[in-house]
PDB file of C-alpha atoms in Angstrom:
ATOM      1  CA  UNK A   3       9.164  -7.556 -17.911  1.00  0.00           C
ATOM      2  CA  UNK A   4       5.872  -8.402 -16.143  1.00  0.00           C
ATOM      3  CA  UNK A   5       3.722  -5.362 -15.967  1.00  0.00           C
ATOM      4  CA  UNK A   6       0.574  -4.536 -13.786  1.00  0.00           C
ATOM      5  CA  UNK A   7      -0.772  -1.039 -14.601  1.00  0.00           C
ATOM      6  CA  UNK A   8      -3.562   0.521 -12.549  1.00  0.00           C
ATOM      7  CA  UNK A   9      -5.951   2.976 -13.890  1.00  0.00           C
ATOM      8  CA  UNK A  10      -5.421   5.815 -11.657  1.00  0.00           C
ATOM      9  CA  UNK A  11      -2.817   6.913  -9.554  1.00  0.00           C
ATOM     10  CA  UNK A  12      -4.656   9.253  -7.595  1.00  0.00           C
ATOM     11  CA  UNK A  13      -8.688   9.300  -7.482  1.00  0.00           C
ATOM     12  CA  UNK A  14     -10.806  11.857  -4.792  1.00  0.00           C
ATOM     13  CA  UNK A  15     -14.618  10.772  -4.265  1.00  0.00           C
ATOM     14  CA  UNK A  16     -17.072  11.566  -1.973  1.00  0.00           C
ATOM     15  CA  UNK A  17     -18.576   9.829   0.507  1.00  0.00           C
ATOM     16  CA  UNK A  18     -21.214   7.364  -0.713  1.00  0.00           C
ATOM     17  CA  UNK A  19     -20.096   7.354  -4.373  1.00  0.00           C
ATOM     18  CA  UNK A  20     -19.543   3.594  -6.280  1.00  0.00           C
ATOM     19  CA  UNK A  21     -15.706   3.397  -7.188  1.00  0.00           C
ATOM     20  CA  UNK A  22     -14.270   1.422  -9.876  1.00  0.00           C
ATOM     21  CA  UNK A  23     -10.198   0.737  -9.375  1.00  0.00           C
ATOM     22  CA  UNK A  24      -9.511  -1.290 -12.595  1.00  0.00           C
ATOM     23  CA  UNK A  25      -5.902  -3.192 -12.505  1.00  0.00           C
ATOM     24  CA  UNK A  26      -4.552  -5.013 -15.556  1.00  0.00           C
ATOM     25  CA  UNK A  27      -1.727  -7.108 -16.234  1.00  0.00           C
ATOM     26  CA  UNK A  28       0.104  -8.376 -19.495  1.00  0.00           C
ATOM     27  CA  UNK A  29       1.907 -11.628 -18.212  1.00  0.00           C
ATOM     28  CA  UNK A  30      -1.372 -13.860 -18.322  1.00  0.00           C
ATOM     29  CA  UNK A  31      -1.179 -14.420 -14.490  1.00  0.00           C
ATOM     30  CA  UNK A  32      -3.369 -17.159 -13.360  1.00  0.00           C
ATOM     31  CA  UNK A  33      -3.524 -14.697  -9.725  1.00  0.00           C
ATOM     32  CA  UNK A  34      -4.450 -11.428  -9.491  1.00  0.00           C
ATOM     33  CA  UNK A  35      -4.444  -9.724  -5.396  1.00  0.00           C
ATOM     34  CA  UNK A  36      -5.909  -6.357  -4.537  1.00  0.00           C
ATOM     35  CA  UNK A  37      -4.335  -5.002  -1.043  1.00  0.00           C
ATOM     36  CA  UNK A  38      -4.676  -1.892   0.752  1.00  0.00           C
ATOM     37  CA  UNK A  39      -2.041   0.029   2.105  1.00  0.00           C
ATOM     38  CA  UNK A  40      -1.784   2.233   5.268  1.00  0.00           C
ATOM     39  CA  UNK A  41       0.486   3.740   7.688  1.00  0.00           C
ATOM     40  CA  UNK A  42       1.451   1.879  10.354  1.00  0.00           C
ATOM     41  CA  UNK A  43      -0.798  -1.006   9.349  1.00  0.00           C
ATOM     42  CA  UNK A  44       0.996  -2.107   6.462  1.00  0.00           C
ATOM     43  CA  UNK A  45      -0.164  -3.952   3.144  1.00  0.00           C
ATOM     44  CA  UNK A  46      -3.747  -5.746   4.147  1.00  0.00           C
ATOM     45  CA  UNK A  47      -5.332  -8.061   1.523  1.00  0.00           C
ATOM     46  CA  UNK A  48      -8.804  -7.310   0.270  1.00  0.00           C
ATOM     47  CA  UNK A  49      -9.572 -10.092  -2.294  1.00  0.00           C
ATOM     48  CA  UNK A  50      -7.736 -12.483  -4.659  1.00  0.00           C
ATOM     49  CA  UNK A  51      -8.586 -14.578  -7.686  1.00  0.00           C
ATOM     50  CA  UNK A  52      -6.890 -17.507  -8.681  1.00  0.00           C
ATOM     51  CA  UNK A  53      -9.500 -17.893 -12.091  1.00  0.00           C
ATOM     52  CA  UNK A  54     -11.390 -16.118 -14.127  1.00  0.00           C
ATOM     53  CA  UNK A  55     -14.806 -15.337 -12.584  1.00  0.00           C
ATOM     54  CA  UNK A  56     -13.278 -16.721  -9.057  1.00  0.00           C
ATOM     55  CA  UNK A  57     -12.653 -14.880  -6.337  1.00  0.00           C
ATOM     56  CA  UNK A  58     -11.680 -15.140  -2.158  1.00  0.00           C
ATOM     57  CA  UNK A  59     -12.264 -12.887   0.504  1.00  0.00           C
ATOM     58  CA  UNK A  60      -9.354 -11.340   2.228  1.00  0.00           C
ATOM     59  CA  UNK A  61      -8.491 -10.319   5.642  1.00  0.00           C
ATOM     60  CA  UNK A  62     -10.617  -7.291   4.994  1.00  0.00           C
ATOM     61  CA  UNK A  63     -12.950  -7.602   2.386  1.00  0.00           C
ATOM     62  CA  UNK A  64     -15.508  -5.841   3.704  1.00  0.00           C
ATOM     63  CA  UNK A  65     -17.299  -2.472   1.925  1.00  0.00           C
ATOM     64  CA  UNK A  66     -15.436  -4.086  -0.844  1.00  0.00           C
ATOM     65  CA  UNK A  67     -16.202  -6.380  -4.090  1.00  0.00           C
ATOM     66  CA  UNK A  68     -14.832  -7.484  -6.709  1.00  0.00           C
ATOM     67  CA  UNK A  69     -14.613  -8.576 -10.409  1.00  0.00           C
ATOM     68  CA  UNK A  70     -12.735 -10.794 -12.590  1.00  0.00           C
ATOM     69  CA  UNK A  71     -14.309 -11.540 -16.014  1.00  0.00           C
ATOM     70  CA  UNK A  72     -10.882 -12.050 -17.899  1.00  0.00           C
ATOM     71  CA  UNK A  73      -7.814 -13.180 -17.161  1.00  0.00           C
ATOM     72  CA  UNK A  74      -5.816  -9.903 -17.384  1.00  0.00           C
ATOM     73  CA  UNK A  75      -8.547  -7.749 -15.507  1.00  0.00           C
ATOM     74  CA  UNK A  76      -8.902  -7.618 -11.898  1.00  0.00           C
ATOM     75  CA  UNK A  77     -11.840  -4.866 -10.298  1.00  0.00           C
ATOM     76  CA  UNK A  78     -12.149  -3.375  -6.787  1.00  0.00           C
ATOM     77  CA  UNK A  79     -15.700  -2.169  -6.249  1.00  0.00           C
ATOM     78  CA  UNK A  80     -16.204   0.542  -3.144  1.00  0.00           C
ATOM     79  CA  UNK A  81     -19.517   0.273  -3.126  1.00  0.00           C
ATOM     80  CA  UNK A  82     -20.447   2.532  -1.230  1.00  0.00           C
ATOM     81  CA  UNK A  83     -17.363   4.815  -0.657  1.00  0.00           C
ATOM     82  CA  UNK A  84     -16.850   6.051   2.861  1.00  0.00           C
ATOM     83  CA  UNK A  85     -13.844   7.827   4.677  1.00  0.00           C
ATOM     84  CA  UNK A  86     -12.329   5.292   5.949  1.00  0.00           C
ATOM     85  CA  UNK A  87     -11.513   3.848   2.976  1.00  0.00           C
ATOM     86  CA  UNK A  88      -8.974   6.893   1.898  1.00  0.00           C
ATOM     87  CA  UNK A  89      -5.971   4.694   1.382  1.00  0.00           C
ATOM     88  CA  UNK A  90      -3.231   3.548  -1.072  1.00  0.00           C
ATOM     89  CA  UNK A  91      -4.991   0.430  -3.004  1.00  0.00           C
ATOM     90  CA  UNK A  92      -1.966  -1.872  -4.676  1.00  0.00           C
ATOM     91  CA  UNK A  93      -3.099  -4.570  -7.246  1.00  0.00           C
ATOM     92  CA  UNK A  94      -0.685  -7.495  -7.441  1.00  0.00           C
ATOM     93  CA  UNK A  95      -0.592 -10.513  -9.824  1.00  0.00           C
ATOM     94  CA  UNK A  96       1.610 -13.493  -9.896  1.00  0.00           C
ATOM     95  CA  UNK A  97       2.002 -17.090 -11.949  1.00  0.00           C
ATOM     96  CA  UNK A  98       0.869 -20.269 -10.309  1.00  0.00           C
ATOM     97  CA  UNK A  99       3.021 -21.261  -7.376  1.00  0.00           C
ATOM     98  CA  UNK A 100       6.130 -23.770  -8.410  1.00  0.00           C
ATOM     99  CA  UNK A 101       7.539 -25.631  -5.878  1.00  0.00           C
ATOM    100  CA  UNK A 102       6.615 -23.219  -3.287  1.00  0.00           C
ATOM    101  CA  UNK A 103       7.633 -20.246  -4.999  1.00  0.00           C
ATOM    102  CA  UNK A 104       5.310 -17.597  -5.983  1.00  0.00           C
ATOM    103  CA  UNK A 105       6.919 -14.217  -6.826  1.00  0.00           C
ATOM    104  CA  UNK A 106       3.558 -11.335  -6.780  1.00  0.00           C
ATOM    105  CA  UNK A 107       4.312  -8.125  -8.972  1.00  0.00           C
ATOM    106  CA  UNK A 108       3.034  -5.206  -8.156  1.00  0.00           C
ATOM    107  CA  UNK A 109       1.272  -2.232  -9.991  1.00  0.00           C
ATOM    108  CA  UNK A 110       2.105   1.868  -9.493  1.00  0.00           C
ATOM    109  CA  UNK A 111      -1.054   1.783  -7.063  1.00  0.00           C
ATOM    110  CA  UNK A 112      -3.806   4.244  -6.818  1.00  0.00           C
ATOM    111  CA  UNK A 113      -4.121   6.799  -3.918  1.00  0.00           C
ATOM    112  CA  UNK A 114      -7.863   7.008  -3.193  1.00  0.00           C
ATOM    113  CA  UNK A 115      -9.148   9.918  -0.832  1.00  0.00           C
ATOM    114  CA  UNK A 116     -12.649   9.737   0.383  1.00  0.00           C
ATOM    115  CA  UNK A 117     -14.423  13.177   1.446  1.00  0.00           C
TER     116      UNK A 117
ATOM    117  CA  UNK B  27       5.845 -17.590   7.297  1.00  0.00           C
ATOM    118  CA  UNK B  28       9.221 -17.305   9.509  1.00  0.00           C
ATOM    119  CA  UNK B  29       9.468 -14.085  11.354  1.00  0.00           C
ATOM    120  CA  UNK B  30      12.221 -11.473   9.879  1.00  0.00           C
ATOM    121  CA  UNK B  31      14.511  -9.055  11.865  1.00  0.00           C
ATOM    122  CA  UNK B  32      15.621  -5.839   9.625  1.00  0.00           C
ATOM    123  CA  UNK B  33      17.844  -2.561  11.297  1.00  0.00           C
ATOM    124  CA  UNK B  34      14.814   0.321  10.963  1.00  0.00           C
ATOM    125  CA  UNK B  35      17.118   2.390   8.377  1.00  0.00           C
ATOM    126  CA  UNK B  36      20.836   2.417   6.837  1.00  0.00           C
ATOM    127  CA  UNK B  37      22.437   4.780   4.980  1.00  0.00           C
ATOM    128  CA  UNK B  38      24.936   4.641   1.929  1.00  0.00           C
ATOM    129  CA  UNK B  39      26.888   6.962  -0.146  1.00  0.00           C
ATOM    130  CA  UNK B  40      26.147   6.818  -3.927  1.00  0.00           C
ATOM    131  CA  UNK B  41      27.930   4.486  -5.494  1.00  0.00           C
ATOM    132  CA  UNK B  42      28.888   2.345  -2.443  1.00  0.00           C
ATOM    133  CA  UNK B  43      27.470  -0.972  -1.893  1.00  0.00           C
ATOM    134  CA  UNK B  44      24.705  -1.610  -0.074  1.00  0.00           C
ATOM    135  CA  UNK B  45      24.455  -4.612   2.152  1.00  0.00           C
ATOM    136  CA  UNK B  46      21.206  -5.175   3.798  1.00  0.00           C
ATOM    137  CA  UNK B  47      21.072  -7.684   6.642  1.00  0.00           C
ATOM    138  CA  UNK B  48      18.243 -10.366   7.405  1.00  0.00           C
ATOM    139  CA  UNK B  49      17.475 -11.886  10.134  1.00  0.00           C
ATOM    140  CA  UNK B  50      15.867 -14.989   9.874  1.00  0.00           C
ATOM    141  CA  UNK B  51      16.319 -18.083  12.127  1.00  0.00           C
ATOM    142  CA  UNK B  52      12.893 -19.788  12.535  1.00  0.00           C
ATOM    143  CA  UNK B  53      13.150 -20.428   8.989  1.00  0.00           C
ATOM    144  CA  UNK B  54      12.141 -23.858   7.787  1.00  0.00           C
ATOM    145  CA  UNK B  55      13.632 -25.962   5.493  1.00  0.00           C
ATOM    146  CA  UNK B  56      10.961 -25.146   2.033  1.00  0.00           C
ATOM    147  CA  UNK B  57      10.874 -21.410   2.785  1.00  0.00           C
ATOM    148  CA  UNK B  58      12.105 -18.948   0.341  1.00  0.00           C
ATOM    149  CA  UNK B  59      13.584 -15.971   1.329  1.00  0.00           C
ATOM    150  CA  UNK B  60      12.211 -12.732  -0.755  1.00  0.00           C
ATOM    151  CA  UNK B  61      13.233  -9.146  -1.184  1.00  0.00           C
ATOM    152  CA  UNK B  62      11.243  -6.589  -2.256  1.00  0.00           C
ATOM    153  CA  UNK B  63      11.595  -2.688  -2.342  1.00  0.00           C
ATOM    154  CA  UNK B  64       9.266   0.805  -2.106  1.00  0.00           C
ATOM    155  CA  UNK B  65      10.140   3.748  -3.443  1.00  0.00           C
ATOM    156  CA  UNK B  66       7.754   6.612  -1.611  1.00  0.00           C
ATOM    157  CA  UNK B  67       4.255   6.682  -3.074  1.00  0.00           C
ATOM    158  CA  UNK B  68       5.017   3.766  -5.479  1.00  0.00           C
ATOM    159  CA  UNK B  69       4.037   0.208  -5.619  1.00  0.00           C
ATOM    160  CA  UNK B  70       6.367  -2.466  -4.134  1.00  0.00           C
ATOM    161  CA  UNK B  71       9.143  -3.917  -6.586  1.00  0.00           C
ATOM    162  CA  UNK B  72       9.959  -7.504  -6.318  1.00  0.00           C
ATOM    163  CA  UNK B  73      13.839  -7.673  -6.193  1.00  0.00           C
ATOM    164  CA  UNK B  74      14.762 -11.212  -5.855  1.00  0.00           C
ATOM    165  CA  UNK B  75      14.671 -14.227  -3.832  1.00  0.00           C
ATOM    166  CA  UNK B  76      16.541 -17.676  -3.039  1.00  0.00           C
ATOM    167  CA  UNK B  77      15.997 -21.266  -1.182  1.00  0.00           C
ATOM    168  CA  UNK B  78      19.734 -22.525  -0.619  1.00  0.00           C
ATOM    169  CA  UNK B  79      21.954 -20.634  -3.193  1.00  0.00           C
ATOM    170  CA  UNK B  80      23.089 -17.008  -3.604  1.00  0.00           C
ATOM    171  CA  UNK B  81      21.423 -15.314  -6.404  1.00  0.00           C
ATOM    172  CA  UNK B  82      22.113 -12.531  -8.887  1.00  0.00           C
ATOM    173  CA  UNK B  83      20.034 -10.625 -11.222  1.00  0.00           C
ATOM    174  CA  UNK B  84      20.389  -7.597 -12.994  1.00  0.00           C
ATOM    175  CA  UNK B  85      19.060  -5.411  -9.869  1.00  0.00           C
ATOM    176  CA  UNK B  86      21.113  -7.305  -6.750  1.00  0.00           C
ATOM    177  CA  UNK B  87      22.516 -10.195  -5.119  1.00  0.00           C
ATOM    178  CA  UNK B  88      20.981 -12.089  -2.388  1.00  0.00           C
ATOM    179  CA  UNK B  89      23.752 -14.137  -0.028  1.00  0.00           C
ATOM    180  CA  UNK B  90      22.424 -16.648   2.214  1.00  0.00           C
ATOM    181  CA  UNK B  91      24.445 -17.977   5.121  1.00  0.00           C
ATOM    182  CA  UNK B  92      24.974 -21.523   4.993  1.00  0.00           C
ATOM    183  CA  UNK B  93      22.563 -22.301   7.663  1.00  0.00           C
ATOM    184  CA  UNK B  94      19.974 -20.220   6.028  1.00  0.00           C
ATOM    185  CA  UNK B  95      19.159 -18.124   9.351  1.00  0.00           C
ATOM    186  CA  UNK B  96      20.297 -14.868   7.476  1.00  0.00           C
ATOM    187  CA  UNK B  97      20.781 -13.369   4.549  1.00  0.00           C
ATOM    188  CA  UNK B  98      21.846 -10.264   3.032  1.00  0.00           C
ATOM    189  CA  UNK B  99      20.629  -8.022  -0.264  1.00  0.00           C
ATOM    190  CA  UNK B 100      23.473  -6.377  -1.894  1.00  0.00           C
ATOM    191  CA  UNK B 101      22.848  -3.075  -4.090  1.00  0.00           C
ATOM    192  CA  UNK B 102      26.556  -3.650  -5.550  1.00  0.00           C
ATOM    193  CA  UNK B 103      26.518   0.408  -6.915  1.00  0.00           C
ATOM    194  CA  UNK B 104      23.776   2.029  -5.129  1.00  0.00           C
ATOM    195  CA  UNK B 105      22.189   5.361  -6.749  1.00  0.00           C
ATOM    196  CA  UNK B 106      19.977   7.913  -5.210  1.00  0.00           C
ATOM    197  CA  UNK B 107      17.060   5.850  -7.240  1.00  0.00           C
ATOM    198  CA  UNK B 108      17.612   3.048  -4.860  1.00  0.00           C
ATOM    199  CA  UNK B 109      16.456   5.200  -1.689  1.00  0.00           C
ATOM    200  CA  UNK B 110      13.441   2.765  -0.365  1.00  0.00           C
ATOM    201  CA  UNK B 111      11.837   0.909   2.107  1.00  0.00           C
ATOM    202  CA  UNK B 112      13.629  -3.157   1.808  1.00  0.00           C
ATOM    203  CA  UNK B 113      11.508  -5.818   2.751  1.00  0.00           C
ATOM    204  CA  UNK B 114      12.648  -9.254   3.542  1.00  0.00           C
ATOM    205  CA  UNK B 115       9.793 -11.699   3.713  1.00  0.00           C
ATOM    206  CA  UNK B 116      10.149 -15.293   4.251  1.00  0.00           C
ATOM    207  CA  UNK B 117       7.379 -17.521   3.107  1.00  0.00           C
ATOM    208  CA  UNK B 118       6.619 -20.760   1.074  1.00  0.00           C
ATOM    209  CA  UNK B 119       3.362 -20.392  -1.235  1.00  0.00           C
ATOM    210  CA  UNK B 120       0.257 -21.720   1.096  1.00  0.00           C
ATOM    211  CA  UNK B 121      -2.505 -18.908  -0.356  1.00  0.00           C
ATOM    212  CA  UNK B 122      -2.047 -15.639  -1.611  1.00  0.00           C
ATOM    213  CA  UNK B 123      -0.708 -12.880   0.620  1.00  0.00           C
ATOM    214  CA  UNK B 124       2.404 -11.357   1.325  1.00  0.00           C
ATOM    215  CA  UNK B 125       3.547 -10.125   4.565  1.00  0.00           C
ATOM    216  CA  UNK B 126       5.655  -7.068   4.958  1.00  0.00           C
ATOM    217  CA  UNK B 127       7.254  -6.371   7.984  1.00  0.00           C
ATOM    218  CA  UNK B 128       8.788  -2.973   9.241  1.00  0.00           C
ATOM    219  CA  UNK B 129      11.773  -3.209   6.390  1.00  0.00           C
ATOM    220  CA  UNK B 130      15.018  -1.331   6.062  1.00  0.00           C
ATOM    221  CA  UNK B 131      14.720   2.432   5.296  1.00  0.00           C
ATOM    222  CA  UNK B 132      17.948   2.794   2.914  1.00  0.00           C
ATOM    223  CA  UNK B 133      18.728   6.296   2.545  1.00  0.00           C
ATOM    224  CA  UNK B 134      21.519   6.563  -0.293  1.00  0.00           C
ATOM    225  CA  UNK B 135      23.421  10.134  -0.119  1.00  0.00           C
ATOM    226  CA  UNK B 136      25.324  11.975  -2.658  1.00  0.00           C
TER     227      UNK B 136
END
């Protein structure tokens, strides 16, 4: 069974701290996703990697950055931590598309609140 | 990715089937259609998915209408564990994200 753990399922900061969310996976996964989830907006993308040490923004990578320095490890840097970024963060990794398939698996995801 | 239509919710008694309809005829001919499933407050679970063929894995089947502008998930024994959110997606890989629509809420009862 492919598994994608997260470090924490819940985390509380304050506002302005630097947040680690740390997201590993045991299937050596060429892609690794990092998405944020919220109501009524549904699952946005962040960042991806499709390599070690490679990465692409998102749809709304910004406040955010990331890290990929092996294969199984995928970071989400808050920077700079702010309100607005109190949200459910999902990691996701999946194998190299075949034939236009790609199947992403998710982790437990980590509730973050900001105060 | 083709648009999907879902009902909002369903419900099902425990140990019932659970058929979950699809709706999806803009589909083109190299899209897959996907299921996936969230329980509250937990990550999404890939479930299965198909081109063409009906599928079956341990967790459900997937039925595709010959014409491939539907398709339905079936939970052949549903259990209270199977109360989620069901998303059908319909995509073929061009870069990275997934899309979730509204999905089904599937309430199973005792």
């Amino acid at each position: 069974d492919v598994k994608v753990t997260q470090s924490s399922r819940y985390l509380v900061k304050r506002t302005g701290e630097k947040v680690f969310l740390e997201c590993v996976q045991d299937m050596d996964h060429e892609n690794m996703f990092w998405y944020r989830q919220d109501p009524g907006l549904g699952l946005r993308l962040i960042y991806f990697s499709y390599d070690v040490k490679m990465k692409e923004k998102g749809d709304i990578p910004e406040g955010y950055s990331v890290s990929r320095e092996k294969k199984e490890r995928f970071s989400l840097i808050l920077e700079s931590a702010s309100t607005n970024q109190t949200s459910m963060y999902l990691c996701a990794s999946s194998p190299p598309p075949m034939g236009g398939q790609e199947t992403q698996y998710f982790g437990p995801g980590t509730r973050l609140l900001v105060l | 990715d083709a648009k999907t239509t879902q009902p909002t919710s369903m419900d099902c008694a425990e140990g019932r089937a659970a058929n979950l309809p699809c709706n999806h005829s803009t589909i083109s001919g190299n899209e897959y259609v996907y299921w996936y499933r969230q329980i509250h407050s937990q990550g999404p679970q890939y479930i299965i998915h198909g081109l063409k063929n009906n599928e079956t894995n341990e967790m459900a089947s997937l039925i595709i209408t010959e014409d491939r502008k539907s398709s339905t998930l079936i939970l052949p024994h549903a259990t209270l564990r199977d109360t989620a959110v069901y998303y059908c997606i319909v995509r073929r890989h061009q870069g990275g994200k997934l899309i979730f629509g509204q999905g089904t809420e599937l309430s199973v009862k005792p």
